[in-house]
Short mmCIF file of C-alpha atoms in Angstrom, two decimals:
data_model
loop_
_atom_site.label_atom_id
_atom_site.label_comp_id
_atom_site.label_asym_id
_atom_site.label_seq_id
_atom_site.Cartn_x
_atom_site.Cartn_y
_atom_site.Cartn_z
CA UNK A 59 139.79 168.56 116.94
CA UNK A 60 141.91 166.70 119.39
CA UNK A 61 145.42 168.08 119.96
CA UNK A 62 148.02 165.62 121.33
CA UNK A 63 151.44 167.02 122.31
CA UNK A 64 154.22 164.59 121.56
CA UNK A 65 157.29 163.67 123.61
CA UNK A 66 159.25 166.40 121.96
CA UNK A 67 157.99 169.79 123.22
CA UNK A 68 156.17 171.86 120.64
CA UNK A 69 155.33 168.93 118.34
CA UNK A 70 151.62 168.15 118.06
CA UNK A 71 149.53 165.44 116.37
CA UNK A 72 146.11 166.78 115.48
CA UNK A 73 143.12 164.54 115.04
CA UNK A 74 140.18 166.18 113.26
CA UNK A 75 136.65 165.01 114.03
CA UNK A 76 134.96 163.40 111.05
CA UNK A 77 131.25 163.51 110.49
CA UNK A 78 130.11 160.75 108.12
CA UNK A 79 127.13 159.13 106.58
CA UNK A 80 126.27 157.15 103.45
CA UNK A 81 127.49 160.03 101.28
CA UNK A 82 131.00 160.11 102.76
CA UNK A 83 132.43 162.42 105.45
CA UNK A 84 133.16 166.07 106.34
CA UNK A 85 135.90 167.32 108.64
CA UNK A 86 137.58 170.59 109.43
CA UNK A 87 141.31 170.35 108.77
CA UNK A 88 142.26 173.70 110.17
CA UNK A 89 140.53 176.21 112.43
CA UNK A 90 142.79 179.14 113.37
CA UNK A 91 141.23 179.96 116.76
CA UNK A 92 141.32 176.35 117.94
CA UNK A 93 144.85 175.85 116.59
CA UNK A 94 146.16 178.94 118.34
CA UNK A 95 144.50 177.90 121.63
CA UNK A 96 146.50 174.68 121.71
CA UNK A 97 149.58 175.17 119.63
CA UNK A 98 150.11 178.96 119.57
CA UNK A 99 150.08 181.70 116.96
CA UNK A 100 151.38 180.64 113.54
CA UNK A 101 150.80 182.63 110.40
CA UNK A 102 150.56 180.07 107.55
CA UNK A 103 151.22 181.87 104.21
CA UNK A 104 151.30 179.04 101.68
CA UNK A 105 149.93 175.54 101.10
CA UNK A 106 151.80 172.96 99.06
CA UNK A 107 150.91 169.48 97.69
CA UNK A 108 152.96 166.60 96.43
CA UNK A 109 152.00 163.32 94.81
CA UNK A 110 154.37 160.43 95.25
CA UNK A 111 154.44 156.70 94.61
CA UNK A 112 155.37 153.92 97.01
CA UNK A 113 158.90 154.04 98.32
CA UNK A 114 159.46 157.79 97.61
CA UNK A 115 161.35 159.26 100.52
CA UNK A 116 161.36 163.09 100.64
CA UNK A 117 163.68 164.59 103.26
CA UNK A 118 164.82 165.19 105.78
CA UNK A 119 164.66 168.86 104.75
CA UNK A 120 164.95 172.11 106.73
CA UNK A 121 165.64 175.77 106.07
CA UNK A 122 168.15 177.70 108.20
CA UNK A 123 168.04 181.10 109.80
CA UNK A 124 165.40 183.64 108.92
CA UNK A 125 163.89 181.20 106.42
CA UNK A 126 163.13 178.47 108.91
CA UNK A 127 159.56 177.12 108.50
CA UNK A 128 156.85 175.73 110.73
CA UNK A 129 154.58 173.26 108.89
CA UNK A 130 151.19 171.66 109.31
CA UNK A 131 151.21 168.42 107.35
CA UNK A 132 148.55 165.88 106.36
CA UNK A 133 147.78 163.15 103.81
CA UNK A 134 144.56 163.24 101.76
CA UNK A 135 145.25 160.07 99.76
CA UNK A 136 147.30 157.05 100.72
CA UNK A 137 149.65 156.61 103.67
CA UNK A 138 153.08 157.95 104.68
CA UNK A 139 155.41 157.70 107.62
CA UNK A 140 156.04 161.28 108.59
CA UNK A 141 159.29 162.00 110.45
CA UNK A 142 160.65 165.11 112.09
CA UNK A 143 164.01 165.61 113.82
CA UNK A 144 164.67 168.21 116.54
CA UNK A 145 167.53 170.52 115.45
CA UNK A 146 167.00 173.22 118.10
CA UNK A 147 170.34 173.75 119.82
CA UNK A 148 168.88 174.65 123.19
CA UNK A 149 166.50 171.66 123.20
CA UNK A 150 167.02 168.66 125.58
CA UNK A 151 165.70 166.54 122.70
CA UNK A 152 168.18 167.76 120.09
CA UNK A 153 168.68 164.95 117.50
CA UNK A 154 165.60 163.04 118.67
CA UNK A 155 162.80 162.26 116.23
CA UNK A 156 159.02 161.75 116.14
CA UNK A 157 157.57 159.35 113.54
CA UNK A 158 153.81 159.25 112.93
CA UNK A 159 151.82 157.38 110.27
CA UNK A 160 149.54 159.86 108.45
CA UNK A 161 146.91 158.53 106.11
CA UNK A 162 143.55 159.30 104.50
CA UNK A 163 142.01 156.77 106.85
CA UNK A 164 143.26 158.15 110.19
CA UNK A 165 143.17 161.87 109.03
CA UNK A 166 145.93 162.71 111.49
CA UNK A 167 147.98 165.83 110.97
CA UNK A 168 151.33 166.83 112.46
CA UNK A 169 152.50 170.30 113.46
CA UNK A 170 156.24 170.73 112.81
CA UNK A 171 157.65 173.76 114.66
CA UNK A 172 160.52 175.84 113.31
CA UNK A 173 163.90 174.28 114.07
CA UNK A 174 163.02 170.74 112.84
CA UNK A 175 164.11 168.68 109.83
CA UNK A 176 161.08 167.07 108.13
CA UNK A 177 160.59 164.12 105.78
CA UNK A 178 158.29 161.28 104.85
CA UNK A 179 158.24 157.99 103.03
CA UNK A 180 155.25 156.69 101.10
CA UNK A 181 153.96 153.36 102.40
CA UNK A 182 150.94 153.00 100.08
CA UNK A 183 150.83 152.64 96.25
CA UNK A 184 150.52 156.44 96.02
CA UNK A 185 150.20 159.33 98.48
CA UNK A 186 148.93 162.87 98.14
CA UNK A 187 150.62 165.01 100.78
CA UNK A 188 149.59 168.51 101.79
CA UNK A 189 151.38 171.00 104.00
CA UNK A 190 151.00 174.61 105.01
CA UNK A 191 154.12 176.70 105.78
CA UNK A 192 154.65 179.92 107.66
CA UNK A 193 157.62 181.23 105.63
CA UNK A 194 158.71 181.40 102.03
CA UNK A 195 160.98 178.82 100.41
CA UNK A 196 164.56 179.99 99.95
CA UNK A 197 166.76 177.50 98.02
CA UNK A 198 169.95 179.09 99.41
CA UNK A 199 168.95 178.33 103.00
CA UNK A 200 167.70 174.79 102.37
CA UNK A 201 169.59 171.84 103.86
CA UNK A 202 169.07 168.12 103.96
CA UNK A 203 169.73 165.86 106.92
CA UNK A 204 170.95 162.35 106.10
CA UNK A 205 167.85 160.15 106.26
CA UNK A 206 169.82 157.04 107.20
CA UNK A 207 172.22 158.57 109.72
CA UNK A 208 172.66 155.78 112.28
CA UNK A 209 172.81 158.39 115.07
CA UNK A 210 169.13 159.24 114.33
CA UNK A 211 168.04 155.54 114.34
CA UNK A 212 164.94 156.13 112.25
CA UNK A 213 162.92 153.06 111.24
CA UNK A 214 161.45 154.05 107.89
CA UNK A 215 159.45 150.80 107.75
CA UNK A 216 160.71 149.89 104.27
CA UNK A 217 164.08 148.62 103.07
CA UNK A 218 166.57 150.97 101.46
CA UNK A 219 166.35 149.05 98.12
CA UNK A 220 162.63 149.99 97.99
CA UNK A 221 163.35 153.68 98.50
CA UNK A 222 163.25 156.22 95.67
CA UNK A 223 165.34 159.26 96.50
CA UNK A 224 166.32 162.45 94.75
CA UNK A 225 170.05 163.25 94.36
CA UNK A 226 169.71 165.93 97.01
CA UNK A 227 168.18 163.44 99.49
CA UNK A 228 170.91 160.88 98.84
CA UNK A 229 173.54 163.46 99.88
CA UNK A 230 172.17 164.73 103.17
CA UNK A 231 174.44 165.78 106.01
CA UNK A 232 174.98 163.63 109.07
CA UNK A 233 173.62 165.09 112.32
CA UNK A 234 177.18 165.80 113.58
CA UNK A 235 177.70 168.27 110.67
CA UNK A 236 174.45 170.20 111.14
CA UNK A 237 174.67 173.47 112.98
CA UNK A 238 171.84 173.64 115.56
CA UNK A 239 169.25 176.43 115.30
#
């Protein structure tokens, strides 16, 4: 696997090696020892999956306090634009974001450290999205950052009229109202 640290410290894009032939391909999507050598120790405790159609925007979600989560995310079908926003109060990149296209074709993964809001929008007809987390989900500590906050300046690559959002995601907080981690 190739580990590529992004402009925001602690954020990594991971490119697994694929071995293919006429039958298809094989790749390792996670190898603890290799991951810890590059990224550090993370104890993933749960893996989740969602299936969404084109235009679905999920996020930007985060959990506060002791329920904050690190995530390792990837796409096994389709294509998404994956976006994370730095909410770490002591970070020189607070409020900055990283956006990476994740797809079944490129097999890229993104490591999202604790202290970040995370979201994605589906760019293909359908996308199957998997992510491992290192902490339990706690609805009382969950928050949503406003996906279209002009301060963030995120280019979601599709127009707002194409977006399908939950009520929770329509009512996210602007960055100025989010208490840093």
